[in-house]
Amino acid sequence: MKDFDSNKRREFLKTSAILAGGAILSSIPLAGAYAAGRGTIKIALIGCGGRGTGAAFQALETKHDVKLVAMADAFRDRLDESYKSLFGKYGKSKVNVPESKKFVGFEGYKKAIAEADVVLLAAPPGFRPMHFEEAVKQNKHVFMEKPVATDSPGIRKVLAAAEEAKNKKLNVVVGLQRRYQNNYRETIKRIEDGAIGDIVSGQVYWNSGGVWVRPREANQTEMEYQMRNWYYFNWLCGDHITEQHVHNIDIANWVKNSYPVSAQGTGSRFQRTGKEYGEIFDNHTVEFLYADGTVIQSQCRHYEGTRNRVDESFQGTKGRVYLSANNSGRLWDYKGNVLYDHAGKNDPNPYQAEHDELFAAIAAGQYKFADAERSALSTMTSLLGRYATYSGQEIKWEDALNSNVDLMPETLAWDAMPKVLPDANGFYPVAIPGKTKVI
Ligand SMILES: NC(=O)c1ccc[n+]([C@@H]2O[C@H](COP(=O)([O-])OP(=O)(O)OC[C@H]3O[C@@H](n4cnc5c(N)ncnc54)[C@H](O)[C@@H]3O)[C@@H](O)[C@H]2O)c1
């Protein structure tokens, strides 16, 4: 078991600081991985839903010679829909995926990965650890969506594969796109340079009305139902504190240049209590405590009819900052003077920037991106929050990271059973703070 102890934490922070500067780590001489000058960069898409299809568009929109050559999805209809829109836009010159390179089911990812130089991983996050591990094993550069796991064993698998990716000099970009967005980069650079002193507190939010529901259909097995309606099952989604709020939690870790040592919080299902919402909560409020005593408060909820808020604020010893994905980045001192105001009207779309930067590095034979470790640790932070709200206890980072509670089903097959099952009335067990044990 990999233990991310304090020494490792210090060593990691050093490395991540180097990477945050966008330094070229080295050129890529590795046998097996795509190297500069090899011609067309072949990509494979694993998980052909909304975001995966979007990521494929963005990869194909880069100015490099990129071609989609293989696709894998659990479901044939999702793959077909994605293929149709990609082929419809680009035709055969950029989307050349014959029937024999379309892979359906739980095992297809291995064959799709084998066809490509770069893989786009965008299945539900529960599968990310196994998909990422396989991509690195096969020496592929990776773009993978956040979050990167839904439980602690999954995080440890991603951390191990991240280490292997570094040794193999495989570029890995993770879809925490605020890291590729100018207002965040420019504003946080100024915080790192000391513009508002040391950060001592903060608040991060993802409060919205919630997302889609995919209703149960006749003749679905339990596995198929959960896979279709994946948002509401923790083994697949991780709860919305992980699936969405990881974006804002990652900003807290970036601004603190650190990870929390513990968390405590509260959460429940209040508005969204129907059986179609599986087992996840609809609200979480967490206090993340960092080693220097800083407390970052995190709030996420899916309530209809309430105020939407998705952003981040932090207070330093000399001033404060407001950040949001709509290109805001503003620093003030405590007299109210604006120290920096990011005017980002013409900033590139961060979803496109991730791919532009990744494919530029690959095409030039540079090893530049190692996002997996810090993304795994920010995903871990969101899990720490979930463990705190589900249990109602204070949870320590080390205990959370080393937890052996494994949410994945024993077997992945359409007639196999997930670990969480409905009662006779179709309702799923939901965590009860004070009773539920999570780690
Ligand atoms: N960065 C962002 O802002 C952002 C935005 C949206 C989604 N996402 C992330 O992208 C991922 C996908 O989300 P989405 O909105 O596209 O969901 P989606 O349901 O539209 O797509 C998921 C796809 O994965 C397929 N799939 C399920 N299990 C699979 C498996 N084992 N192997 C291969 N394919 C499998 C599904 O059939 C589906 O087609 C999630 O991790 C989500 O958090 C990120």
PDB file of N, CA and C and ligand atoms in Angstrom, residues 45-54 71-79 81-82 103-109 121-128 130-131 143-149 174-178 206 212 214 227-231 235-237 242-244 246-247 351 354 408 412 414, ligand 1:
ATOM      1  N   LEU A  45     -10.583   7.020 -28.108  1.00  0.00           N
ATOM      2  CA  LEU A  45     -11.512   7.587 -27.125  1.00  0.00           C
ATOM      3  C   LEU A  45     -12.128   6.456 -26.309  1.00  0.00           C
ATOM      4  N   ILE A  46     -11.954   6.536 -24.987  1.00  0.00           N
ATOM      5  CA  ILE A  46     -12.542   5.529 -24.083  1.00  0.00           C
ATOM      6  C   ILE A  46     -13.600   6.243 -23.255  1.00  0.00           C
ATOM      7  N   GLY A  47     -14.868   5.886 -23.444  1.00  0.00           N
ATOM      8  CA  GLY A  47     -15.957   6.598 -22.780  1.00  0.00           C
ATOM      9  C   GLY A  47     -16.453   7.686 -23.707  1.00  0.00           C
ATOM     10  N   CYS A  48     -17.436   7.313 -24.574  1.00  0.00           N
ATOM     11  CA  CYS A  48     -17.825   8.185 -25.687  1.00  0.00           C
ATOM     12  C   CYS A  48     -19.095   8.973 -25.372  1.00  0.00           C
ATOM     13  N   GLY A  49     -19.191   9.512 -24.170  1.00  0.00           N
ATOM     14  CA  GLY A  49     -20.365  10.308 -23.805  1.00  0.00           C
ATOM     15  C   GLY A  49     -20.153  11.762 -24.153  1.00  0.00           C
ATOM     16  N   GLY A  50     -20.857  12.638 -23.420  1.00  0.00           N
ATOM     17  CA  GLY A  50     -20.798  14.068 -23.701  1.00  0.00           C
ATOM     18  C   GLY A  50     -19.381  14.617 -23.633  1.00  0.00           C
ATOM     19  N   ARG A  51     -18.695  14.394 -22.525  1.00  0.00           N
ATOM     20  CA  ARG A  51     -17.371  14.982 -22.340  1.00  0.00           C
ATOM     21  C   ARG A  51     -16.313  14.291 -23.198  1.00  0.00           C
ATOM     22  N   GLY A  52     -16.422  12.973 -23.325  1.00  0.00           N
ATOM     23  CA  GLY A  52     -15.446  12.262 -24.150  1.00  0.00           C
ATOM     24  C   GLY A  52     -15.520  12.730 -25.591  1.00  0.00           C
ATOM     25  N   THR A  53     -16.747  12.893 -26.095  1.00  0.00           N
ATOM     26  CA  THR A  53     -16.918  13.358 -27.473  1.00  0.00           C
ATOM     27  C   THR A  53     -16.369  14.773 -27.598  1.00  0.00           C
ATOM     28  N   GLY A  54     -16.644  15.608 -26.596  1.00  0.00           N
ATOM     29  CA  GLY A  54     -16.098  16.971 -26.587  1.00  0.00           C
ATOM     30  C   GLY A  54     -14.576  16.958 -26.595  1.00  0.00           C
ATOM     31  N   MET A  71     -12.409   3.546 -30.766  1.00  0.00           N
ATOM     32  CA  MET A  71     -13.350   4.034 -29.751  1.00  0.00           C
ATOM     33  C   MET A  71     -13.804   2.860 -28.898  1.00  0.00           C
ATOM     34  N   ALA A  72     -14.014   3.126 -27.601  1.00  0.00           N
ATOM     35  CA  ALA A  72     -14.540   2.075 -26.707  1.00  0.00           C
ATOM     36  C   ALA A  72     -15.590   2.685 -25.801  1.00  0.00           C
ATOM     37  N   ASP A  73     -16.675   1.970 -25.639  1.00  0.00           N
ATOM     38  CA  ASP A  73     -17.709   2.397 -24.695  1.00  0.00           C
ATOM     39  C   ASP A  73     -18.389   1.153 -24.142  1.00  0.00           C
ATOM     40  N   ALA A  74     -18.940   1.289 -22.952  1.00  0.00           N
ATOM     41  CA  ALA A  74     -19.690   0.170 -22.386  1.00  0.00           C
ATOM     42  C   ALA A  74     -20.914  -0.132 -23.244  1.00  0.00           C
ATOM     43  N   PHE A  75     -21.495   0.929 -23.857  1.00  0.00           N
ATOM     44  CA  PHE A  75     -22.756   0.776 -24.575  1.00  0.00           C
ATOM     45  C   PHE A  75     -22.601   1.119 -26.048  1.00  0.00           C
ATOM     46  N   ARG A  76     -23.162   0.284 -26.889  1.00  0.00           N
ATOM     47  CA  ARG A  76     -23.105   0.485 -28.339  1.00  0.00           C
ATOM     48  C   ARG A  76     -23.783   1.797 -28.772  1.00  0.00           C
ATOM     49  N   ASP A  77     -24.941   2.104 -28.187  1.00  0.00           N
ATOM     50  CA  ASP A  77     -25.660   3.307 -28.643  1.00  0.00           C
ATOM     51  C   ASP A  77     -24.874   4.583 -28.326  1.00  0.00           C
ATOM     52  N   ARG A  78     -24.177   4.599 -27.181  1.00  0.00           N
ATOM     53  CA  ARG A  78     -23.400   5.800 -26.839  1.00  0.00           C
ATOM     54  C   ARG A  78     -22.222   5.962 -27.800  1.00  0.00           C
ATOM     55  N   LEU A  79     -21.587   4.827 -28.132  1.00  0.00           N
ATOM     56  CA  LEU A  79     -20.464   4.872 -29.070  1.00  0.00           C
ATOM     57  C   LEU A  79     -20.941   5.367 -30.442  1.00  0.00           C
ATOM     58  N   GLU A  81     -23.547   7.170 -31.255  1.00  0.00           N
ATOM     59  CA  GLU A  81     -23.931   8.587 -31.225  1.00  0.00           C
ATOM     60  C   GLU A  81     -22.682   9.484 -31.337  1.00  0.00           C
ATOM     61  N   SER A  82     -21.665   9.116 -30.589  1.00  0.00           N
ATOM     62  CA  SER A  82     -20.430   9.897 -30.562  1.00  0.00           C
ATOM     63  C   SER A  82     -19.735   9.829 -31.924  1.00  0.00           C
ATOM     64  N   PHE A 103     -15.054  -0.785 -29.957  1.00  0.00           N
ATOM     65  CA  PHE A 103     -15.064  -1.834 -28.929  1.00  0.00           C
ATOM     66  C   PHE A 103     -16.146  -1.536 -27.888  1.00  0.00           C
ATOM     67  N   VAL A 104     -17.000  -2.536 -27.639  1.00  0.00           N
ATOM     68  CA  VAL A 104     -18.139  -2.335 -26.741  1.00  0.00           C
ATOM     69  C   VAL A 104     -18.028  -3.283 -25.552  1.00  0.00           C
ATOM     70  N   GLY A 105     -18.413  -2.790 -24.352  1.00  0.00           N
ATOM     71  CA  GLY A 105     -18.395  -3.640 -23.161  1.00  0.00           C
ATOM     72  C   GLY A 105     -17.365  -3.153 -22.157  1.00  0.00           C
ATOM     73  N   PHE A 106     -17.120  -3.989 -21.150  1.00  0.00           N
ATOM     74  CA  PHE A 106     -16.224  -3.584 -20.054  1.00  0.00           C
ATOM     75  C   PHE A 106     -14.739  -3.750 -20.401  1.00  0.00           C
ATOM     76  N   GLU A 107     -14.433  -4.606 -21.351  1.00  0.00           N
ATOM     77  CA  GLU A 107     -13.027  -4.939 -21.615  1.00  0.00           C
ATOM     78  C   GLU A 107     -12.455  -4.230 -22.841  1.00  0.00           C
ATOM     79  N   GLY A 108     -13.334  -3.531 -23.584  1.00  0.00           N
ATOM     80  CA  GLY A 108     -12.915  -2.948 -24.864  1.00  0.00           C
ATOM     81  C   GLY A 108     -11.781  -1.949 -24.756  1.00  0.00           C
ATOM     82  N   TYR A 109     -11.666  -1.296 -23.579  1.00  0.00           N
ATOM     83  CA  TYR A 109     -10.656  -0.230 -23.434  1.00  0.00           C
ATOM     84  C   TYR A 109      -9.249  -0.721 -23.755  1.00  0.00           C
ATOM     85  N   LEU A 121      -9.455   9.482 -21.845  1.00  0.00           N
ATOM     86  CA  LEU A 121     -10.207   8.641 -20.900  1.00  0.00           C
ATOM     87  C   LEU A 121     -11.352   9.447 -20.295  1.00  0.00           C
ATOM     88  N   ALA A 122     -12.587   9.092 -20.653  1.00  0.00           N
ATOM     89  CA  ALA A 122     -13.725   9.898 -20.204  1.00  0.00           C
ATOM     90  C   ALA A 122     -14.938   9.039 -19.847  1.00  0.00           C
ATOM     91  N   ALA A 123     -14.690   7.829 -19.364  1.00  0.00           N
ATOM     92  CA  ALA A 123     -15.776   7.017 -18.811  1.00  0.00           C
ATOM     93  C   ALA A 123     -16.118   7.591 -17.432  1.00  0.00           C
ATOM     94  N   PRO A 124     -17.168   7.113 -16.775  1.00  0.00           N
ATOM     95  CA  PRO A 124     -17.418   7.560 -15.400  1.00  0.00           C
ATOM     96  C   PRO A 124     -16.175   7.309 -14.532  1.00  0.00           C
ATOM     97  N   PRO A 125     -15.947   8.175 -13.540  1.00  0.00           N
ATOM     98  CA  PRO A 125     -14.669   8.166 -12.818  1.00  0.00           C
ATOM     99  C   PRO A 125     -14.306   6.875 -12.089  1.00  0.00           C
ATOM    100  N   GLY A 126     -15.284   6.056 -11.734  1.00  0.00           N
ATOM    101  CA  GLY A 126     -14.950   4.782 -11.076  1.00  0.00           C
ATOM    102  C   GLY A 126     -14.022   3.928 -11.918  1.00  0.00           C
ATOM    103  N   PHE A 127     -14.092   4.066 -13.237  1.00  0.00           N
ATOM    104  CA  PHE A 127     -13.254   3.252 -14.131  1.00  0.00           C
ATOM    105  C   PHE A 127     -11.897   3.882 -14.421  1.00  0.00           C
ATOM    106  N   ARG A 128     -11.721   5.139 -14.000  1.00  0.00           N
ATOM    107  CA  ARG A 128     -10.495   5.838 -14.380  1.00  0.00           C
ATOM    108  C   ARG A 128      -9.226   5.118 -13.910  1.00  0.00           C
ATOM    109  N   MET A 130      -8.486   1.977 -13.492  1.00  0.00           N
ATOM    110  CA  MET A 130      -8.113   0.815 -14.319  1.00  0.00           C
ATOM    111  C   MET A 130      -7.781   1.244 -15.754  1.00  0.00           C
ATOM    112  N   HIS A 131      -8.474   2.244 -16.249  1.00  0.00           N
ATOM    113  CA  HIS A 131      -8.188   2.696 -17.613  1.00  0.00           C
ATOM    114  C   HIS A 131      -6.834   3.403 -17.678  1.00  0.00           C
ATOM    115  N   PHE A 143      -4.852  11.985 -22.009  1.00  0.00           N
ATOM    116  CA  PHE A 143      -5.721  13.034 -21.482  1.00  0.00           C
ATOM    117  C   PHE A 143      -6.804  12.305 -20.715  1.00  0.00           C
ATOM    118  N   MET A 144      -6.977  12.600 -19.438  1.00  0.00           N
ATOM    119  CA  MET A 144      -8.087  11.964 -18.726  1.00  0.00           C
ATOM    120  C   MET A 144      -8.905  12.984 -17.970  1.00  0.00           C
ATOM    121  N   GLU A 145     -10.191  12.702 -17.920  1.00  0.00           N
ATOM    122  CA  GLU A 145     -11.105  13.604 -17.233  1.00  0.00           C
ATOM    123  C   GLU A 145     -10.981  13.442 -15.729  1.00  0.00           C
ATOM    124  N   LYS A 146     -11.373  14.492 -15.031  1.00  0.00           N
ATOM    125  CA  LYS A 146     -11.539  14.447 -13.594  1.00  0.00           C
ATOM    126  C   LYS A 146     -12.897  13.831 -13.290  1.00  0.00           C
ATOM    127  N   PRO A 147     -13.200  13.428 -12.069  1.00  0.00           N
ATOM    128  CA  PRO A 147     -12.232  13.055 -11.047  1.00  0.00           C
ATOM    129  C   PRO A 147     -11.531  11.775 -11.474  1.00  0.00           C
ATOM    130  N   VAL A 148     -10.460  11.415 -10.789  1.00  0.00           N
ATOM    131  CA  VAL A 148      -9.681  10.280 -11.295  1.00  0.00           C
ATOM    132  C   VAL A 148      -9.930   8.996 -10.504  1.00  0.00           C
ATOM    133  N   ALA A 149     -10.839   9.029  -9.540  1.00  0.00           N
ATOM    134  CA  ALA A 149     -11.197   7.808  -8.796  1.00  0.00           C
ATOM    135  C   ALA A 149     -12.412   8.127  -7.942  1.00  0.00           C
ATOM    136  N   VAL A 174      -4.871  16.236 -17.091  1.00  0.00           N
ATOM    137  CA  VAL A 174      -6.161  15.891 -16.469  1.00  0.00           C
ATOM    138  C   VAL A 174      -7.118  17.070 -16.648  1.00  0.00           C
ATOM    139  N   GLY A 175      -8.394  16.739 -16.885  1.00  0.00           N
ATOM    140  CA  GLY A 175      -9.401  17.753 -17.197  1.00  0.00           C
ATOM    141  C   GLY A 175      -9.868  18.607 -16.027  1.00  0.00           C
ATOM    142  N   LEU A 176      -8.919  18.972 -15.158  1.00  0.00           N
ATOM    143  CA  LEU A 176      -9.212  20.032 -14.173  1.00  0.00           C
ATOM    144  C   LEU A 176      -8.837  21.329 -14.892  1.00  0.00           C
ATOM    145  N   GLN A 177      -9.737  21.769 -15.774  1.00  0.00           N
ATOM    146  CA  GLN A 177      -9.340  22.745 -16.792  1.00  0.00           C
ATOM    147  C   GLN A 177      -9.036  24.121 -16.240  1.00  0.00           C
ATOM    148  N   ARG A 178      -9.416  24.378 -14.970  1.00  0.00           N
ATOM    149  CA  ARG A 178      -9.025  25.672 -14.392  1.00  0.00           C
ATOM    150  C   ARG A 178      -7.499  25.806 -14.370  1.00  0.00           C
ATOM    151  N   TRP A 206     -19.640  24.823  -5.037  1.00  0.00           N
ATOM    152  CA  TRP A 206     -20.348  24.383  -6.246  1.00  0.00           C
ATOM    153  C   TRP A 206     -21.798  24.166  -5.837  1.00  0.00           C
ATOM    154  N   TRP A 212     -28.560  15.558 -14.786  1.00  0.00           N
ATOM    155  CA  TRP A 212     -29.497  14.627 -15.415  1.00  0.00           C
ATOM    156  C   TRP A 212     -29.839  13.406 -14.538  1.00  0.00           C
ATOM    157  N   ARG A 214     -31.176   9.351 -15.487  1.00  0.00           N
ATOM    158  CA  ARG A 214     -31.530   8.410 -16.568  1.00  0.00           C
ATOM    159  C   ARG A 214     -32.415   7.320 -15.967  1.00  0.00           C
ATOM    160  N   MET A 227     -25.073   1.607 -14.395  1.00  0.00           N
ATOM    161  CA  MET A 227     -24.120   2.145 -15.381  1.00  0.00           C
ATOM    162  C   MET A 227     -24.743   3.287 -16.189  1.00  0.00           C
ATOM    163  N   ARG A 228     -26.023   3.161 -16.530  1.00  0.00           N
ATOM    164  CA  ARG A 228     -26.699   4.231 -17.286  1.00  0.00           C
ATOM    165  C   ARG A 228     -26.924   5.451 -16.394  1.00  0.00           C
ATOM    166  N   ASN A 229     -27.368   5.210 -15.159  1.00  0.00           N
ATOM    167  CA  ASN A 229     -27.718   6.308 -14.239  1.00  0.00           C
ATOM    168  C   ASN A 229     -26.556   6.553 -13.276  1.00  0.00           C
ATOM    169  N   TRP A 230     -25.320   6.584 -13.843  1.00  0.00           N
ATOM    170  CA  TRP A 230     -24.112   6.467 -13.029  1.00  0.00           C
ATOM    171  C   TRP A 230     -23.883   7.584 -12.035  1.00  0.00           C
ATOM    172  N   TYR A 231     -24.506   8.741 -12.286  1.00  0.00           N
ATOM    173  CA  TYR A 231     -24.225   9.888 -11.411  1.00  0.00           C
ATOM    174  C   TYR A 231     -24.569   9.601  -9.948  1.00  0.00           C
ATOM    175  N   TRP A 235     -19.723   4.110  -6.515  1.00  0.00           N
ATOM    176  CA  TRP A 235     -18.628   3.375  -7.158  1.00  0.00           C
ATOM    177  C   TRP A 235     -18.321   3.945  -8.537  1.00  0.00           C
ATOM    178  N   LEU A 236     -19.336   4.545  -9.161  1.00  0.00           N
ATOM    179  CA  LEU A 236     -19.142   5.124 -10.492  1.00  0.00           C
ATOM    180  C   LEU A 236     -18.820   6.613 -10.444  1.00  0.00           C
ATOM    181  N   CYS A 237     -19.474   7.335  -9.548  1.00  0.00           N
ATOM    182  CA  CYS A 237     -19.438   8.807  -9.571  1.00  0.00           C
ATOM    183  C   CYS A 237     -18.637   9.423  -8.442  1.00  0.00           C
ATOM    184  N   THR A 242     -17.326  14.962  -5.204  1.00  0.00           N
ATOM    185  CA  THR A 242     -16.173  14.504  -5.981  1.00  0.00           C
ATOM    186  C   THR A 242     -16.352  14.834  -7.467  1.00  0.00           C
ATOM    187  N   GLU A 243     -17.497  14.498  -8.015  1.00  0.00           N
ATOM    188  CA  GLU A 243     -17.661  14.602  -9.474  1.00  0.00           C
ATOM    189  C   GLU A 243     -17.573  16.050  -9.975  1.00  0.00           C
ATOM    190  N   GLN A 244     -18.188  16.988  -9.227  1.00  0.00           N
ATOM    191  CA  GLN A 244     -18.134  18.392  -9.690  1.00  0.00           C
ATOM    192  C   GLN A 244     -17.218  19.244  -8.831  1.00  0.00           C
ATOM    193  N   VAL A 246     -14.765  18.760  -7.077  1.00  0.00           N
ATOM    194  CA  VAL A 246     -13.301  18.567  -7.123  1.00  0.00           C
ATOM    195  C   VAL A 246     -12.625  19.746  -7.835  1.00  0.00           C
ATOM    196  N   HIS A 247     -13.307  20.363  -8.798  1.00  0.00           N
ATOM    197  CA  HIS A 247     -12.728  21.517  -9.499  1.00  0.00           C
ATOM    198  C   HIS A 247     -12.342  22.616  -8.496  1.00  0.00           C
ATOM    199  N   TYR A 351     -10.895  24.257 -22.092  1.00  0.00           N
ATOM    200  CA  TYR A 351     -11.063  22.874 -22.581  1.00  0.00           C
ATOM    201  C   TYR A 351     -10.217  22.659 -23.838  1.00  0.00           C
ATOM    202  N   GLU A 354      -6.237  22.810 -22.934  1.00  0.00           N
ATOM    203  CA  GLU A 354      -5.665  21.549 -22.428  1.00  0.00           C
ATOM    204  C   GLU A 354      -5.113  20.719 -23.588  1.00  0.00           C
ATOM    205  N   MET A 408     -15.720  -0.841  -5.880  1.00  0.00           N
ATOM    206  CA  MET A 408     -15.939  -1.482  -7.185  1.00  0.00           C
ATOM    207  C   MET A 408     -16.587  -2.865  -7.022  1.00  0.00           C
ATOM    208  N   LEU A 412     -17.128  -7.312 -13.207  1.00  0.00           N
ATOM    209  CA  LEU A 412     -17.753  -6.361 -14.122  1.00  0.00           C
ATOM    210  C   LEU A 412     -18.379  -7.142 -15.277  1.00  0.00           C
ATOM    211  N   TRP A 414     -22.628  -7.663 -17.248  1.00  0.00           N
ATOM    212  CA  TRP A 414     -23.998  -7.130 -17.216  1.00  0.00           C
ATOM    213  C   TRP A 414     -24.892  -7.895 -16.247  1.00  0.00           C
TER     214      TRP A 414
HETATM  215  N1  LIG B   1     -13.895  18.803 -16.958  1.00  0.00           N
HETATM  216  C1  LIG B   1     -15.173  19.046 -16.993  1.00  0.00           C
HETATM  217  O1  LIG B   1     -15.623  20.181 -16.859  1.00  0.00           O
HETATM  218  C2  LIG B   1     -16.139  17.917 -17.181  1.00  0.00           C
HETATM  219  C3  LIG B   1     -17.417  18.165 -17.669  1.00  0.00           C
HETATM  220  C4  LIG B   1     -18.291  17.091 -17.831  1.00  0.00           C
HETATM  221  C5  LIG B   1     -17.887  15.820 -17.492  1.00  0.00           C
HETATM  222  N2  LIG B   1     -16.629  15.615 -17.006  1.00  0.00           N
HETATM  223  C6  LIG B   1     -16.180  14.274 -16.620  1.00  0.00           C
HETATM  224  O2  LIG B   1     -16.148  13.431 -17.765  1.00  0.00           O
HETATM  225  C7  LIG B   1     -16.491  12.096 -17.417  1.00  0.00           C
HETATM  226  C8  LIG B   1     -17.653  11.627 -18.291  1.00  0.00           C
HETATM  227  O3  LIG B   1     -18.756  12.455 -18.064  1.00  0.00           O
HETATM  228  P1  LIG B   1     -19.887  12.689 -19.189  1.00  0.00           P
HETATM  229  O4  LIG B   1     -20.606  13.909 -18.794  1.00  0.00           O
HETATM  230  O5  LIG B   1     -19.284  12.586 -20.527  1.00  0.00           O
HETATM  231  O6  LIG B   1     -20.832  11.428 -18.924  1.00  0.00           O
HETATM  232  P2  LIG B   1     -21.601  10.555 -20.018  1.00  0.00           P
HETATM  233  O7  LIG B   1     -22.547   9.670 -19.289  1.00  0.00           O
HETATM  234  O8  LIG B   1     -22.156  11.456 -21.072  1.00  0.00           O
HETATM  235  O9  LIG B   1     -20.441   9.685 -20.674  1.00  0.00           O
HETATM  236  C9  LIG B   1     -19.809   8.613 -20.054  1.00  0.00           C
HETATM  237  C10 LIG B   1     -19.615   7.566 -21.118  1.00  0.00           C
HETATM  238  O10 LIG B   1     -18.766   6.514 -20.621  1.00  0.00           O
HETATM  239  C11 LIG B   1     -19.341   5.272 -21.019  1.00  0.00           C
HETATM  240  N3  LIG B   1     -18.856   4.211 -20.143  1.00  0.00           N
HETATM  241  C12 LIG B   1     -19.364   3.792 -18.958  1.00  0.00           C
HETATM  242  N4  LIG B   1     -18.587   2.819 -18.451  1.00  0.00           N
HETATM  243  C13 LIG B   1     -17.594   2.598 -19.342  1.00  0.00           C
HETATM  244  C14 LIG B   1     -16.511   1.699 -19.387  1.00  0.00           C
HETATM  245  N5  LIG B   1     -16.275   0.835 -18.368  1.00  0.00           N
HETATM  246  N6  LIG B   1     -15.688   1.722 -20.466  1.00  0.00           N
HETATM  247  C15 LIG B   1     -15.926   2.588 -21.477  1.00  0.00           C
HETATM  248  N7  LIG B   1     -16.945   3.455 -21.481  1.00  0.00           N
HETATM  249  C16 LIG B   1     -17.760   3.475 -20.427  1.00  0.00           C
HETATM  250  C17 LIG B   1     -20.831   5.541 -20.955  1.00  0.00           C
HETATM  251  O11 LIG B   1     -21.583   4.572 -21.653  1.00  0.00           O
HETATM  252  C18 LIG B   1     -20.927   6.917 -21.561  1.00  0.00           C
HETATM  253  O12 LIG B   1     -20.999   6.882 -22.954  1.00  0.00           O
HETATM  254  C19 LIG B   1     -16.796  12.130 -15.932  1.00  0.00           C
HETATM  255  O13 LIG B   1     -15.659  11.780 -15.190  1.00  0.00           O
HETATM  256  C20 LIG B   1     -17.128  13.581 -15.663  1.00  0.00           C
HETATM  257  O14 LIG B   1     -16.847  13.977 -14.340  1.00  0.00           O
HETATM  258  C21 LIG B   1     -15.745  16.633 -16.881  1.00  0.00           C
END
